[in-house]
């Protein structure tokens, strides 16, 4: 009996992987496998704590950080429906297209901007595939390079904040970091938040964009026939400054409002996500009727004024003593909120009349439900896996590897990379990270310092990004295949992403040798 009990944890993980690879629904596979093996454990004389699951689910429901997820999803879907991507692609293509490799560079830049403003991989890949791929092919681009550029740039939403992946990864790493610190005897560790991981991922994300652009330039100058300049009609002029600003300012302003408010400490990630949702709604309302813009401009200025006012004054009303200056600020905030509410009402009316609001709400609800059902299923799985001794098994396996911290990190990165061929990033975040992170966070970084959770999180995020690019289940490849013209073969897409996957592996190596790339900004901002 004891021998069977000691092998249930390994069998449980193996059965879950087989079922997931067979295509069964993720959430029901994780929860179902957990319940089956919990029953087997009880039958063979073991004990499991199924009674803790309701508390775990309630803890997920009451987790304020995770409220940011549906807000970020709403922001991304609303921006995708408001044609921001289309205008960006068209303007950047006209701006850079005249130079060798210019269309590939414009795809990388637009992918980075959309990643920081929408963060939804599927919407970005589909939009760029519909708009950019035919243009690149018509101008003589190599199909492999064109497909690889679009698929890789579309997945930047995984690493460039604000990203839904980083929100979930930070939540899991926060719990793992607390566990690791307690195991090391530190009962009052410094908290680790979503803002820390956002700050840590910013520079590596921009560095990854730089590597993509460098590769585009390398191909353009070494193999110019693969990425020629765009064919321009004699009567077609370059975009004017006003056209460039009209395409760039709205998404960049939204990025600054969301990410800047987090990094500046003005707002929590959840509060910043609400700012992003409001901003995307105002932007969509502006696009629906560009003749009557006064209510939208007034609302945007009120939103900016509220952010500035919050950073300089204490606007809490539930206080015993409120100074004259703060009281004036509170009255001003009431007025700004009224103007903002009026502008939001106008924007909601416009997007509802334009048949945009209902599809956006439906899509947001579907994506949010899918994510949280997977989270609940993963909660079942991780709890039962721990009860069966899986945590001790993982600890022994990682600490027993040759090479110490280097061997453990390489092993985990290889496992996550291979799992990315078959599993979605959510399964890996919810199943693998809680098992390995508490052990890894007790080791040292390459520079000899205690392992920083932001560095580990960025390493995992870059690794997880490959799960969208690697066949057979790379979702970015499926999205692109669905919108690519018939002349583009599936093998062109598969071969086109190989250089970009290698670039991401190079980014992992850079992070390994220069961990400050991920740890410097969080320490500067949050100390």
Short mmCIF file of C-alpha atoms in Angstrom, two decimals:
data_model
loop_
_atom_site.label_atom_id
_atom_site.label_comp_id
_atom_site.label_asym_id
_atom_site.label_seq_id
_atom_site.Cartn_x
_atom_site.Cartn_y
_atom_site.Cartn_z
CA UNK A 1 0.00 0.00 0.00
CA UNK A 2 2.75 2.48 0.95
CA UNK A 3 4.56 1.79 -2.31
CA UNK A 4 1.44 2.59 -4.31
CA UNK A 5 0.83 5.78 -2.30
CA UNK A 6 4.38 6.96 -2.96
CA UNK A 7 3.91 6.63 -6.73
CA UNK A 8 0.51 8.33 -6.96
CA UNK A 9 2.05 11.81 -7.25
CA UNK A 10 4.14 10.82 -10.30
CA UNK A 11 1.22 8.97 -11.87
CA UNK A 12 -1.07 11.95 -11.25
CA UNK A 13 1.24 14.38 -13.06
CA UNK A 14 1.75 11.93 -15.94
CA UNK A 15 -1.98 11.26 -16.36
CA UNK A 16 -2.76 14.99 -16.33
CA UNK A 17 -0.17 15.64 -19.07
CA UNK A 18 -1.50 12.78 -21.21
CA UNK A 19 -5.10 14.00 -20.87
CA UNK A 20 -4.13 17.58 -21.71
CA UNK A 21 -2.18 16.46 -24.78
CA UNK A 22 -5.19 14.38 -25.84
CA UNK A 23 -7.19 17.60 -26.06
CA UNK A 24 -9.52 17.31 -23.09
CA UNK A 25 -10.70 20.66 -21.60
CA UNK A 26 -7.97 22.01 -19.35
CA UNK A 27 -9.99 23.04 -16.29
CA UNK A 28 -12.00 19.81 -16.12
CA UNK A 29 -8.90 17.70 -16.78
CA UNK A 30 -6.97 19.23 -13.89
CA UNK A 31 -9.89 19.05 -11.44
CA UNK A 32 -11.03 15.62 -12.63
CA UNK A 33 -7.59 14.02 -12.40
CA UNK A 34 -7.15 15.54 -8.93
CA UNK A 35 -10.46 14.11 -7.68
CA UNK A 36 -9.72 10.65 -9.16
CA UNK A 37 -6.32 10.46 -7.49
CA UNK A 38 -7.70 11.87 -4.24
CA UNK A 39 -10.19 8.96 -4.26
CA UNK A 40 -7.37 6.47 -4.98
CA UNK A 41 -5.32 7.90 -2.12
CA UNK A 42 -8.21 7.45 0.32
CA UNK A 43 -8.83 3.88 -0.93
CA UNK A 44 -5.18 2.98 -0.34
CA UNK A 45 -5.14 4.43 3.18
CA UNK A 46 -3.84 7.92 2.51
CA UNK A 47 -5.37 11.28 3.48
CA UNK A 48 -6.19 14.35 1.44
CA UNK A 49 -7.47 17.79 2.44
CA UNK A 50 -10.34 18.34 0.05
CA UNK A 51 -12.00 20.47 2.70
CA UNK A 52 -9.42 23.20 2.07
CA UNK A 53 -10.54 23.68 -1.54
CA UNK A 54 -13.57 25.93 -0.76
CA UNK A 55 -11.28 28.24 1.22
CA UNK A 56 -8.81 28.29 -1.67
CA UNK A 57 -11.57 29.20 -4.14
CA UNK A 58 -12.90 31.90 -1.82
CA UNK A 59 -9.37 33.25 -1.50
CA UNK A 60 -9.19 33.46 -5.30
CA UNK A 61 -12.56 35.26 -5.43
CA UNK A 62 -11.48 37.78 -2.82
CA UNK A 63 -8.00 38.35 -4.30
CA UNK A 64 -7.96 42.04 -5.17
CA UNK A 65 -4.98 41.63 -7.52
CA UNK A 66 -6.87 39.24 -9.79
CA UNK A 67 -9.65 41.80 -10.32
CA UNK A 68 -7.19 43.41 -12.73
CA UNK A 69 -7.54 40.44 -15.10
CA UNK A 70 -11.08 41.10 -16.46
CA UNK A 71 -10.30 44.84 -16.57
CA UNK A 72 -7.17 44.30 -18.68
CA UNK A 73 -9.09 41.87 -20.90
CA UNK A 74 -11.85 44.45 -21.39
CA UNK A 75 -9.25 47.09 -22.23
CA UNK A 76 -7.60 44.88 -24.83
CA UNK A 77 -10.80 43.75 -26.51
CA UNK A 78 -12.19 47.30 -26.63
CA UNK A 79 -8.99 48.64 -28.19
CA UNK A 80 -8.97 45.84 -30.73
CA UNK A 81 -12.57 46.68 -31.75
CA UNK A 82 -11.85 50.41 -31.95
CA UNK A 83 -9.45 49.94 -34.91
CA UNK A 84 -6.37 51.24 -33.08
CA UNK A 85 -4.23 48.43 -34.51
CA UNK A 86 -5.33 49.05 -38.08
CA UNK A 87 -4.39 52.74 -37.98
CA UNK A 88 -1.07 51.96 -36.28
CA UNK A 89 -0.12 49.34 -38.87
CA UNK A 90 -1.05 51.51 -41.80
CA UNK A 91 0.81 54.57 -40.50
CA UNK A 92 3.96 52.69 -39.42
CA UNK A 93 4.02 50.79 -42.73
CA UNK A 94 3.96 54.07 -44.67
CA UNK A 95 6.58 55.56 -42.34
CA UNK A 96 9.16 52.73 -42.40
CA UNK A 97 8.14 50.81 -45.54
CA UNK A 98 10.44 52.73 -47.88
CA UNK A 99 13.59 51.38 -46.23
CA UNK A 100 14.88 47.77 -46.59
CA UNK A 101 13.16 45.60 -44.00
CA UNK A 102 10.89 48.51 -43.13
CA UNK A 103 7.66 46.51 -43.12
CA UNK A 104 9.19 43.96 -40.73
CA UNK A 105 10.40 46.77 -38.45
CA UNK A 106 6.95 48.38 -38.47
CA UNK A 107 5.36 45.03 -37.53
CA UNK A 108 7.75 44.73 -34.55
CA UNK A 109 7.06 48.29 -33.37
CA UNK A 110 3.29 47.94 -33.73
CA UNK A 111 3.45 44.56 -31.97
CA UNK A 112 5.23 46.19 -29.02
CA UNK A 113 2.71 49.06 -28.84
CA UNK A 114 -0.26 46.70 -29.05
CA UNK A 115 1.35 44.42 -26.46
CA UNK A 116 1.58 47.29 -24.00
CA UNK A 117 -1.94 48.52 -24.73
CA UNK A 118 -4.00 45.38 -25.42
CA UNK A 119 -1.97 42.38 -24.25
CA UNK A 120 -4.24 39.92 -26.11
CA UNK A 121 -2.12 37.67 -28.31
CA UNK A 122 -4.92 36.29 -30.46
CA UNK A 123 -6.34 39.69 -31.39
CA UNK A 124 -2.88 41.13 -32.19
CA UNK A 125 -1.79 38.19 -34.38
CA UNK A 126 -5.09 38.06 -36.26
CA UNK A 127 -5.17 41.81 -36.86
CA UNK A 128 -1.57 41.99 -38.09
CA UNK A 129 -2.05 38.80 -40.12
CA UNK A 130 -5.05 40.27 -41.91
CA UNK A 131 -3.51 43.68 -42.55
CA UNK A 132 0.26 43.21 -42.79
CA UNK A 133 0.78 39.73 -44.22
CA UNK A 134 -0.85 40.42 -47.63
CA UNK A 135 1.07 43.71 -47.88
CA UNK A 136 4.40 42.03 -47.03
CA UNK A 137 3.82 39.23 -49.53
CA UNK A 138 2.71 41.66 -52.24
CA UNK A 139 5.95 43.60 -51.80
CA UNK A 140 8.11 40.51 -52.24
CA UNK A 141 8.80 39.50 -48.63
CA UNK A 142 9.87 35.92 -47.97
CA UNK A 143 6.74 34.14 -46.64
CA UNK A 144 8.74 32.56 -43.81
CA UNK A 145 10.16 35.89 -42.63
CA UNK A 146 6.77 37.61 -42.91
CA UNK A 147 4.96 34.88 -40.96
CA UNK A 148 7.67 34.66 -38.29
CA UNK A 149 7.72 38.44 -37.81
CA UNK A 150 3.95 38.66 -37.33
CA UNK A 151 3.66 35.62 -35.05
CA UNK A 152 6.59 36.67 -32.83
CA UNK A 153 5.55 40.33 -32.61
CA UNK A 154 2.00 39.27 -31.79
CA UNK A 155 3.20 37.35 -28.72
CA UNK A 156 5.00 40.32 -27.16
CA UNK A 157 1.87 40.83 -25.06
CA UNK A 158 3.14 37.97 -22.91
CA UNK A 159 6.22 39.81 -21.68
CA UNK A 160 5.62 43.55 -22.10
CA UNK A 161 3.55 44.92 -19.20
CA UNK A 162 0.74 45.33 -18.47
CA UNK A 163 0.24 41.66 -19.29
CA UNK A 164 -2.33 39.17 -18.03
CA UNK A 165 0.38 36.50 -17.93
CA UNK A 166 2.49 38.69 -15.64
CA UNK A 167 -0.50 39.30 -13.34
CA UNK A 168 -1.04 35.57 -12.82
CA UNK A 169 2.67 34.84 -12.66
CA UNK A 170 3.19 37.54 -10.02
CA UNK A 171 0.30 36.16 -7.96
CA UNK A 172 1.80 32.66 -8.01
CA UNK A 173 5.34 33.91 -7.35
CA UNK A 174 4.15 36.06 -4.45
CA UNK A 175 2.76 33.00 -2.68
CA UNK A 176 5.86 30.97 -3.55
CA UNK A 177 8.18 33.73 -2.30
CA UNK A 178 6.37 33.90 1.05
CA UNK A 179 6.64 30.10 1.36
CA UNK A 180 10.35 30.10 0.44
CA UNK A 181 11.16 32.86 2.93
CA UNK A 182 9.32 31.06 5.76
CA UNK A 183 11.20 27.83 4.94
CA UNK A 184 14.43 29.83 5.22
CA UNK A 185 13.42 31.16 8.65
CA UNK A 186 12.34 34.66 7.60
CA UNK A 187 8.84 35.17 9.04
CA UNK A 188 8.47 38.78 7.90
CA UNK A 189 9.62 38.85 4.26
CA UNK A 190 9.29 41.83 1.99
CA UNK A 191 6.12 41.57 -0.12
CA UNK A 192 6.36 40.86 -3.85
CA UNK A 193 3.65 42.42 -6.01
CA UNK A 194 2.45 42.66 -9.59
CA UNK A 195 4.09 46.09 -9.81
CA UNK A 196 7.49 44.52 -9.03
CA UNK A 197 7.12 42.05 -11.89
CA UNK A 198 5.82 44.73 -14.27
CA UNK A 199 8.89 46.83 -13.50
CA UNK A 200 11.18 43.82 -13.88
CA UNK A 201 9.71 42.81 -17.24
CA UNK A 202 9.78 46.27 -18.83
CA UNK A 203 13.46 46.44 -19.83
CA UNK A 204 13.74 42.77 -20.97
CA UNK A 205 10.55 43.24 -23.01
CA UNK A 206 11.96 46.30 -24.76
CA UNK A 207 15.28 44.48 -25.24
CA UNK A 208 13.41 41.63 -26.93
CA UNK A 209 11.78 44.11 -29.31
CA UNK A 210 15.24 45.50 -30.05
CA UNK A 211 16.52 42.00 -30.87
CA UNK A 212 13.57 41.43 -33.23
CA UNK A 213 14.31 44.70 -35.03
CA UNK A 214 18.04 43.89 -35.17
CA UNK A 215 17.22 40.56 -36.82
CA UNK A 216 14.99 42.34 -39.35
CA UNK A 217 17.83 44.73 -40.22
CA UNK A 218 20.34 41.85 -40.42
CA UNK A 219 18.16 39.99 -42.93
CA UNK A 220 17.47 43.20 -44.88
CA UNK A 221 21.18 43.90 -45.42
CA UNK A 222 22.47 40.33 -45.81
CA UNK A 223 19.56 38.91 -47.84
CA UNK A 224 17.82 41.96 -49.33
CA UNK A 225 15.65 39.82 -51.63
CA UNK A 226 13.80 38.49 -48.54
CA UNK A 227 12.75 41.91 -47.19
CA UNK A 228 12.79 44.54 -49.93
CA UNK A 229 11.54 48.11 -49.55
CA UNK A 230 7.84 48.66 -50.05
CA UNK A 231 6.73 49.49 -53.57
CA UNK A 232 5.39 53.04 -53.38
CA UNK A 233 3.22 54.78 -55.93
CA UNK A 234 4.50 58.09 -57.20
CA UNK A 235 1.44 59.90 -55.90
CA UNK A 236 1.57 58.29 -52.45
CA UNK A 237 3.20 60.58 -49.89
CA UNK A 238 4.76 59.71 -46.56
CA UNK A 239 2.48 60.15 -43.54
CA UNK A 240 2.34 63.67 -42.16
CA UNK A 241 3.27 64.50 -38.59
CA UNK A 242 -0.40 64.96 -37.67
CA UNK A 243 -1.24 61.49 -39.05
CA UNK A 244 1.63 59.91 -37.11
CA UNK A 245 0.54 61.65 -33.89
CA UNK A 246 -3.10 60.69 -34.49
CA UNK A 247 -2.08 57.02 -34.70
CA UNK A 248 0.52 57.02 -31.92
CA UNK A 249 -0.74 59.38 -29.24
CA UNK A 250 -3.89 57.48 -28.08
CA UNK A 251 -2.24 54.08 -27.43
CA UNK A 252 0.95 55.65 -26.05
CA UNK A 253 -1.07 57.92 -23.72
CA UNK A 254 -3.04 54.91 -22.50
CA UNK A 255 0.18 52.96 -21.91
CA UNK A 256 1.66 55.85 -19.92
CA UNK A 257 -1.54 56.23 -17.88
CA UNK A 258 -1.73 52.53 -17.00
CA UNK A 259 1.90 51.51 -16.67
CA UNK A 260 3.11 54.90 -15.47
CA UNK A 261 0.55 55.04 -12.65
CA UNK A 262 1.72 51.60 -11.45
CA UNK A 263 5.46 52.31 -11.63
CA UNK A 264 5.05 55.77 -10.10
CA UNK A 265 3.18 54.30 -7.15
CA UNK A 266 0.06 56.38 -7.82
CA UNK A 267 -2.18 53.34 -8.35
CA UNK A 268 -2.17 49.62 -7.65
CA UNK A 269 -2.28 47.29 -10.69
CA UNK A 270 -6.02 46.79 -10.15
CA UNK A 271 -6.66 50.54 -10.00
CA UNK A 272 -4.46 51.08 -13.05
CA UNK A 273 -6.39 48.37 -14.90
CA UNK A 274 -9.60 50.29 -14.21
CA UNK A 275 -7.93 53.43 -15.61
CA UNK A 276 -7.03 51.41 -18.71
CA UNK A 277 -10.58 50.10 -19.09
CA UNK A 278 -12.02 53.62 -18.77
CA UNK A 279 -9.42 55.00 -21.18
CA UNK A 280 -10.13 52.33 -23.81
CA UNK A 281 -13.86 53.03 -23.55
CA UNK A 282 -13.27 56.77 -24.03
CA UNK A 283 -10.97 56.07 -26.99
CA UNK A 284 -13.58 53.82 -28.60
CA UNK A 285 -16.24 56.51 -28.07
CA UNK A 286 -13.94 59.07 -29.67
CA UNK A 287 -13.43 56.84 -32.72
CA UNK A 288 -17.17 56.31 -33.14
CA UNK A 289 -17.88 60.02 -33.67
CA UNK A 290 -14.84 62.18 -34.37
CA UNK A 291 -17.00 65.22 -35.10
CA UNK A 292 -18.28 65.68 -31.54
CA UNK A 293 -15.19 65.23 -29.41
CA UNK A 294 -15.71 67.75 -26.59
CA UNK A 295 -17.26 65.29 -24.04
CA UNK A 296 -14.46 62.78 -24.67
CA UNK A 297 -11.68 65.37 -24.40
CA UNK A 298 -13.22 66.73 -21.20
CA UNK A 299 -13.43 63.23 -19.72
CA UNK A 300 -9.82 62.41 -20.66
CA UNK A 301 -8.54 65.66 -19.12
CA UNK A 302 -10.61 64.97 -15.99
CA UNK A 303 -9.10 61.47 -15.74
CA UNK A 304 -5.57 62.87 -16.05
CA UNK A 305 -6.33 65.59 -13.51
CA UNK A 306 -7.67 62.99 -11.06
CA UNK A 307 -4.46 60.95 -11.38
CA UNK A 308 -2.33 64.05 -10.77
CA UNK A 309 -4.54 65.17 -7.88
CA UNK A 310 -4.32 61.73 -6.27
CA UNK A 311 -0.54 61.81 -6.39
CA UNK A 312 -0.26 65.19 -4.63
CA UNK A 313 -3.20 65.29 -2.20
CA UNK A 314 -4.89 63.01 0.32
CA UNK A 315 -8.44 62.63 -1.01
CA UNK A 316 -9.73 60.21 1.61
CA UNK A 317 -13.02 61.43 3.05
CA UNK A 318 -13.20 58.95 5.96
CA UNK A 319 -10.91 60.97 8.24
CA UNK A 320 -11.47 62.81 11.49
CA UNK A 321 -9.52 65.89 10.41
CA UNK A 322 -9.37 67.21 6.86
CA UNK A 323 -7.33 70.31 6.15
CA UNK A 324 -8.63 73.19 4.04
CA UNK A 325 -6.34 72.27 1.13
CA UNK A 326 -7.41 68.63 1.12
CA UNK A 327 -11.06 69.65 1.40
CA UNK A 328 -10.70 71.84 -1.68
CA UNK A 329 -9.03 68.94 -3.47
CA UNK A 330 -11.92 66.64 -2.54
CA UNK A 331 -14.47 69.10 -3.93
CA UNK A 332 -12.42 69.42 -7.12
CA UNK A 333 -12.26 65.61 -7.36
CA UNK A 334 -16.08 65.46 -7.11
CA UNK A 335 -16.34 67.90 -10.01
CA UNK A 336 -13.79 65.98 -12.10
CA UNK A 337 -15.61 62.71 -11.42
CA UNK A 338 -18.88 64.27 -12.63
CA UNK A 339 -17.24 65.42 -15.88
CA UNK A 340 -15.64 61.99 -16.31
CA UNK A 341 -18.98 60.24 -15.70
CA UNK A 342 -20.64 62.42 -18.35
CA UNK A 343 -17.91 61.62 -20.89
CA UNK A 344 -18.14 57.92 -20.07
CA UNK A 345 -21.90 58.02 -20.54
CA UNK A 346 -21.45 59.55 -23.99
CA UNK A 347 -18.79 56.97 -24.88
CA UNK A 348 -20.96 54.04 -23.70
CA UNK A 349 -23.90 55.34 -25.72
CA UNK A 350 -21.75 55.62 -28.86
CA UNK A 351 -20.18 52.15 -28.62
CA UNK A 352 -23.59 50.64 -27.86
CA UNK A 353 -25.13 52.36 -30.88
CA UNK A 354 -22.17 51.20 -32.97
CA UNK A 355 -22.85 47.54 -32.00
CA UNK A 356 -19.43 47.32 -30.34
CA UNK A 357 -20.29 47.20 -26.63
CA UNK A 358 -22.20 43.90 -26.63
CA UNK A 359 -19.52 41.88 -28.52
CA UNK A 360 -16.82 43.36 -26.28
CA UNK A 361 -18.69 42.42 -23.10
CA UNK A 362 -19.41 38.94 -24.44
CA UNK A 363 -15.78 38.33 -25.42
CA UNK A 364 -14.50 39.72 -22.09
CA UNK A 365 -16.85 37.45 -20.14
CA UNK A 366 -15.88 34.36 -22.14
CA UNK A 367 -12.14 34.92 -21.76
CA UNK A 368 -12.42 35.78 -18.05
CA UNK A 369 -14.56 32.72 -17.30
CA UNK A 370 -12.14 30.47 -19.17
CA UNK A 371 -9.15 31.82 -17.24
CA UNK A 372 -10.73 31.56 -13.79
CA UNK A 373 -12.22 28.11 -14.37
CA UNK A 374 -8.71 26.94 -15.28
CA UNK A 375 -7.43 28.61 -12.08
CA UNK A 376 -9.98 26.73 -9.97
CA UNK A 377 -9.12 23.44 -11.68
CA UNK A 378 -5.42 24.10 -11.08
CA UNK A 379 -6.19 24.78 -7.41
CA UNK A 380 -7.67 21.28 -7.12
CA UNK A 381 -4.67 19.79 -8.86
CA UNK A 382 -1.93 21.55 -6.88
CA UNK A 383 -3.59 20.87 -3.51
CA UNK A 384 -4.02 17.12 -4.12
CA UNK A 385 -0.56 16.87 -5.68
CA UNK A 386 0.94 18.35 -2.52
CA UNK A 387 -1.10 15.96 -0.33
CA UNK A 388 0.30 13.02 -2.29
CA UNK A 389 3.87 14.14 -1.58
CA UNK A 390 4.51 15.86 -4.88
CA UNK A 391 6.08 18.94 -3.25
CA UNK A 392 8.75 16.85 -1.51
CA UNK A 393 9.37 14.99 -4.76
CA UNK A 394 9.96 18.22 -6.67
CA UNK A 395 12.20 19.60 -3.91
CA UNK A 396 14.36 16.48 -3.85
CA UNK A 397 14.57 16.41 -7.65
CA UNK A 398 15.64 20.05 -8.01
CA UNK A 399 18.05 20.18 -5.07
CA UNK A 400 19.62 16.87 -6.09
CA UNK A 401 20.52 18.02 -9.59
CA UNK A 402 24.22 18.53 -10.36
CA UNK A 403 25.29 22.13 -10.77
CA UNK A 404 23.30 23.60 -7.90
CA UNK A 405 21.22 26.62 -8.81
CA UNK A 406 22.43 26.53 -12.43
CA UNK A 407 21.35 22.91 -12.85
CA UNK A 408 17.97 23.54 -11.21
CA UNK A 409 17.20 26.63 -13.31
CA UNK A 410 18.26 24.92 -16.55
CA UNK A 411 16.14 21.87 -15.71
CA UNK A 412 13.04 23.96 -14.92
CA UNK A 413 13.50 26.14 -18.02
CA UNK A 414 13.89 23.03 -20.21
CA UNK A 415 10.79 21.43 -18.70
CA UNK A 416 8.74 24.59 -19.21
CA UNK A 417 10.07 24.96 -22.75
CA UNK A 418 9.11 21.37 -23.64
CA UNK A 419 5.71 21.67 -21.94
CA UNK A 420 5.14 24.81 -24.02
CA UNK A 421 5.01 22.53 -27.09
CA UNK A 422 1.89 20.87 -25.72
CA UNK A 423 0.32 23.04 -23.00
CA UNK A 424 -1.04 26.57 -22.84
CA UNK A 425 0.76 29.16 -20.70
CA UNK A 426 -2.08 29.11 -18.16
CA UNK A 427 -1.64 25.41 -17.40
CA UNK A 428 2.09 25.93 -16.94
CA UNK A 429 1.62 28.98 -14.69
CA UNK A 430 -1.01 27.33 -12.50
CA UNK A 431 0.47 23.83 -12.31
CA UNK A 432 4.25 24.00 -12.73
CA UNK A 433 5.14 27.37 -11.16
CA UNK A 434 3.59 26.68 -7.70
CA UNK A 435 5.54 23.41 -7.55
CA UNK A 436 9.02 24.62 -8.54
CA UNK A 437 9.09 28.29 -7.53
CA UNK A 438 9.30 27.78 -3.71
CA UNK A 439 12.38 25.62 -4.23
CA UNK A 440 14.06 27.88 -6.79
CA UNK A 441 13.52 31.01 -4.69
CA UNK A 442 15.70 29.50 -1.96
CA UNK A 443 18.68 29.30 -4.32
CA UNK A 444 21.06 32.00 -5.58
CA UNK A 445 21.19 33.97 -8.82
CA UNK A 446 24.27 33.75 -11.08
CA UNK A 447 25.78 36.85 -9.41
CA UNK A 448 25.69 35.11 -6.01
CA UNK A 449 22.81 37.18 -4.60
CA UNK A 450 19.61 35.60 -3.22
CA UNK A 451 17.24 34.79 -6.05
CA UNK A 452 15.00 37.75 -6.86
CA UNK A 453 11.40 36.75 -7.65
CA UNK A 454 11.24 39.43 -10.38
CA UNK A 455 14.22 37.85 -12.16
CA UNK A 456 12.72 34.36 -11.90
CA UNK A 457 9.36 35.69 -13.09
CA UNK A 458 10.86 37.39 -16.14
CA UNK A 459 12.85 34.26 -17.02
CA UNK A 460 9.66 32.22 -16.83
CA UNK A 461 7.65 34.81 -18.79
CA UNK A 462 10.15 34.85 -21.67
CA UNK A 463 10.15 31.06 -21.63
CA UNK A 464 6.35 30.91 -21.57
CA UNK A 465 6.22 33.24 -24.57
CA UNK A 466 7.63 30.40 -26.66
CA UNK A 467 4.55 28.30 -25.88
CA UNK A 468 2.64 30.53 -28.30
CA UNK A 469 5.23 29.99 -31.04
CA UNK A 470 6.24 26.35 -30.85
CA UNK A 471 4.34 23.66 -32.79
CA UNK A 472 2.28 21.53 -32.59
CA UNK A 473 0.06 23.60 -30.24
CA UNK A 474 1.45 27.12 -30.65
CA UNK A 475 -1.69 29.25 -30.54
CA UNK A 476 -0.10 32.17 -32.42
CA UNK A 477 0.60 29.77 -35.29
CA UNK A 478 -3.04 28.64 -35.32
CA UNK A 479 -4.28 32.23 -35.31
CA UNK A 480 -1.97 33.15 -38.18
CA UNK A 481 -2.81 30.02 -40.17
CA UNK A 482 -6.50 30.92 -39.91
CA UNK A 483 -6.04 34.32 -41.58
CA UNK A 484 -3.09 33.64 -43.89
CA UNK A 485 -3.78 33.48 -47.64
CA UNK A 486 -3.77 30.03 -49.33
CA UNK A 487 -0.38 30.74 -50.93
CA UNK A 488 1.25 30.57 -47.47
CA UNK A 489 1.97 26.98 -46.50
CA UNK A 490 1.80 25.75 -42.92
CA UNK A 491 5.49 24.79 -43.10
CA UNK A 492 6.32 28.39 -44.00
CA UNK A 493 4.76 29.47 -40.70
CA UNK A 494 6.51 26.72 -38.72
CA UNK A 495 9.93 27.42 -40.24
CA UNK A 496 9.46 31.18 -40.03
CA UNK A 497 9.23 31.21 -36.25
CA UNK A 498 12.48 29.26 -35.69
CA UNK A 499 14.80 32.34 -35.72
CA UNK A 500 12.48 34.18 -33.34
CA UNK A 501 12.37 31.24 -30.92
CA UNK A 502 16.18 31.23 -30.99
CA UNK A 503 16.12 34.98 -30.26
CA UNK A 504 14.02 34.28 -27.18
CA UNK A 505 16.49 31.60 -26.07
CA UNK A 506 19.23 34.22 -26.55
CA UNK A 507 17.19 36.59 -24.36
CA UNK A 508 17.13 33.93 -21.63
CA UNK A 509 20.93 33.65 -21.86
CA UNK A 510 21.27 37.44 -21.62
CA UNK A 511 19.04 37.48 -18.53
CA UNK A 512 21.13 34.68 -17.01
CA UNK A 513 24.41 36.58 -17.38
CA UNK A 514 22.91 40.02 -16.70
CA UNK A 515 20.22 39.52 -14.02
CA UNK A 516 20.27 43.26 -13.27
CA UNK A 517 18.30 43.72 -16.48
CA UNK A 518 15.29 42.39 -14.55
CA UNK A 519 16.15 43.45 -11.00
CA UNK A 520 17.49 46.99 -11.43
CA UNK A 521 14.23 48.80 -12.21
CA UNK A 522 12.16 47.20 -9.38
CA UNK A 523 14.88 48.10 -6.89
CA UNK A 524 15.09 51.68 -8.17
CA UNK A 525 11.31 52.20 -8.09
CA UNK A 526 10.32 50.19 -5.02
CA UNK A 527 13.60 49.94 -3.15
#
